[in-house]
CSV table of C-alpha atoms in Angstrom, one decimal:
chain,number,residue,atom,x,y,z
A,1,GLU,CA,19.8,7.1,-22.4
A,2,PRO,CA,17.6,8.2,-25.6
A,3,LEU,CA,16.4,4.3,-25.8
A,4,LEU,CA,15.4,4.3,-22.2
A,5,ALA,CA,13.6,7.6,-22.8
A,6,ARG,CA,11.8,6.2,-25.7
A,7,ALA,CA,10.9,3.1,-23.9
A,8,ARG,CA,8.9,5.1,-21.1
A,9,VAL,CA,7.4,7.0,-24.1
A,10,GLU,CA,5.9,3.5,-25.0
A,11,GLU,CA,5.2,2.1,-21.7
A,12,GLU,CA,3.2,5.3,-20.8
A,13,ALA,CA,1.2,5.3,-24.1
A,14,GLY,CA,0.3,1.8,-23.2
A,15,ASP,CA,2.0,0.1,-25.8
A,16,ASP,CA,3.9,-2.5,-23.4
A,17,ASP,CA,5.0,-4.7,-26.4
A,18,ALA,CA,6.9,-1.7,-28.2
A,19,ALA,CA,8.2,-0.6,-24.8
A,20,LEU,CA,9.7,-4.1,-24.2
A,21,ALA,CA,11.1,-4.4,-27.2
A,22,VAL,CA,13.0,-0.7,-26.7
A,23,TYR,CA,14.1,-1.9,-23.4
A,24,ARG,CA,15.6,-5.1,-25.0
A,25,GLU,CA,17.3,-3.0,-27.6
A,26,ALA,CA,19.1,-0.8,-25.0
A,27,VAL,CA,20.4,-3.6,-23.4
A,28,GLU,CA,21.8,-5.0,-26.7
A,29,ALA,CA,23.1,-1.6,-27.4
A,30,GLN,CA,24.9,-1.4,-24.1
A,31,PRO,CA,25.0,-4.6,-22.3
A,32,GLU,CA,27.7,-3.1,-19.7
A,33,ASN,CA,25.2,-0.6,-18.6
A,34,PRO,CA,23.6,-1.5,-15.6
A,35,ALA,CA,20.7,1.1,-15.8
A,36,SER,CA,19.7,-0.5,-19.0
A,37,TRP,CA,19.4,-3.9,-17.3
A,38,LEU,CA,17.6,-2.2,-14.3
A,39,GLU,CA,15.0,-0.7,-16.2
A,40,LEU,CA,14.0,-3.9,-18.4
A,41,GLY,CA,14.0,-6.0,-15.1
A,42,LEU,CA,11.7,-3.4,-13.4
A,43,PHE,CA,9.4,-3.2,-16.7
A,44,GLU,CA,9.1,-6.8,-16.7
A,45,PHE,CA,8.5,-7.2,-12.9
A,46,HIS,CA,5.9,-4.7,-12.8
A,47,ARG,CA,4.2,-6.6,-15.8
A,48,GLY,CA,4.1,-9.7,-13.7
A,49,ASP,CA,7.0,-11.4,-15.6
A,50,ARG,CA,9.0,-12.3,-12.4
A,51,CYS,CA,11.2,-15.1,-14.1
A,52,SER,CA,12.4,-12.7,-16.7
A,53,ALA,CA,12.8,-9.8,-14.3
A,54,TYR,CA,14.7,-11.9,-11.9
A,55,PHE,CA,17.5,-12.4,-14.6
A,56,ASP,CA,17.9,-8.7,-15.8
A,57,LEU,CA,17.7,-7.3,-12.3
A,58,ASN,CA,20.4,-10.2,-11.1
A,59,ARG,CA,22.5,-8.6,-14.1
A,60,ALA,CA,21.7,-5.1,-13.2
A,61,TYR,CA,22.8,-6.3,-9.9
A,62,THR,CA,26.2,-7.9,-11.1
A,63,LEU,CA,27.3,-4.8,-12.8
A,64,ASP,CA,26.4,-2.3,-9.9
A,65,PRO,CA,26.1,-4.0,-6.7
A,66,ALA,CA,26.8,-0.9,-4.9
A,67,GLY,CA,23.7,0.5,-6.5
A,68,LYS,CA,21.1,2.5,-4.4
A,69,HIS,CA,18.2,0.3,-5.6
A,70,TRP,CA,19.3,-2.9,-4.0
A,71,THR,CA,17.4,-3.1,-0.6
A,72,PRO,CA,16.2,-6.1,1.5
A,73,ASP,CA,12.7,-5.3,-0.4
A,74,SER,CA,13.8,-4.5,-3.6
A,75,GLU,CA,12.0,-6.0,-6.7
A,76,LEU,CA,15.2,-8.4,-6.9
A,77,VAL,CA,14.7,-9.6,-3.7
A,78,GLN,CA,11.1,-10.4,-4.4
A,79,ALA,CA,11.7,-11.9,-8.0
A,80,LEU,CA,14.5,-13.9,-6.3
A,81,ALA,CA,11.9,-15.4,-3.9
A,82,TRP,CA,9.5,-16.0,-6.8
A,83,VAL,CA,12.4,-18.1,-8.6
A,84,ASN,CA,13.3,-20.0,-5.3
A,85,ASP,CA,9.5,-20.7,-4.8
A,86,GLY,CA,9.9,-22.7,-8.1
A,87,ASN,CA,7.8,-20.4,-10.3
A,88,CYS,CA,10.0,-20.3,-13.2
């Protein structure tokens, strides 16, 4: 949780490289925490890195398939479509 908070601070400060590094640190620290993978994937998705976003959002989904975030128009579904269109 502290790492995710720090990543959001970096993101809000406009330092995307630092934010990405902290999001990655969060998933390394707690690889079984779906929230860390979700936050990393959402960050990547909104930065335009759909390929990485798909990998990380899919990991979050695998760890928590009943999560509230998984809707028919979620970022995971959009990233999957991007991957399936041969963009990665």
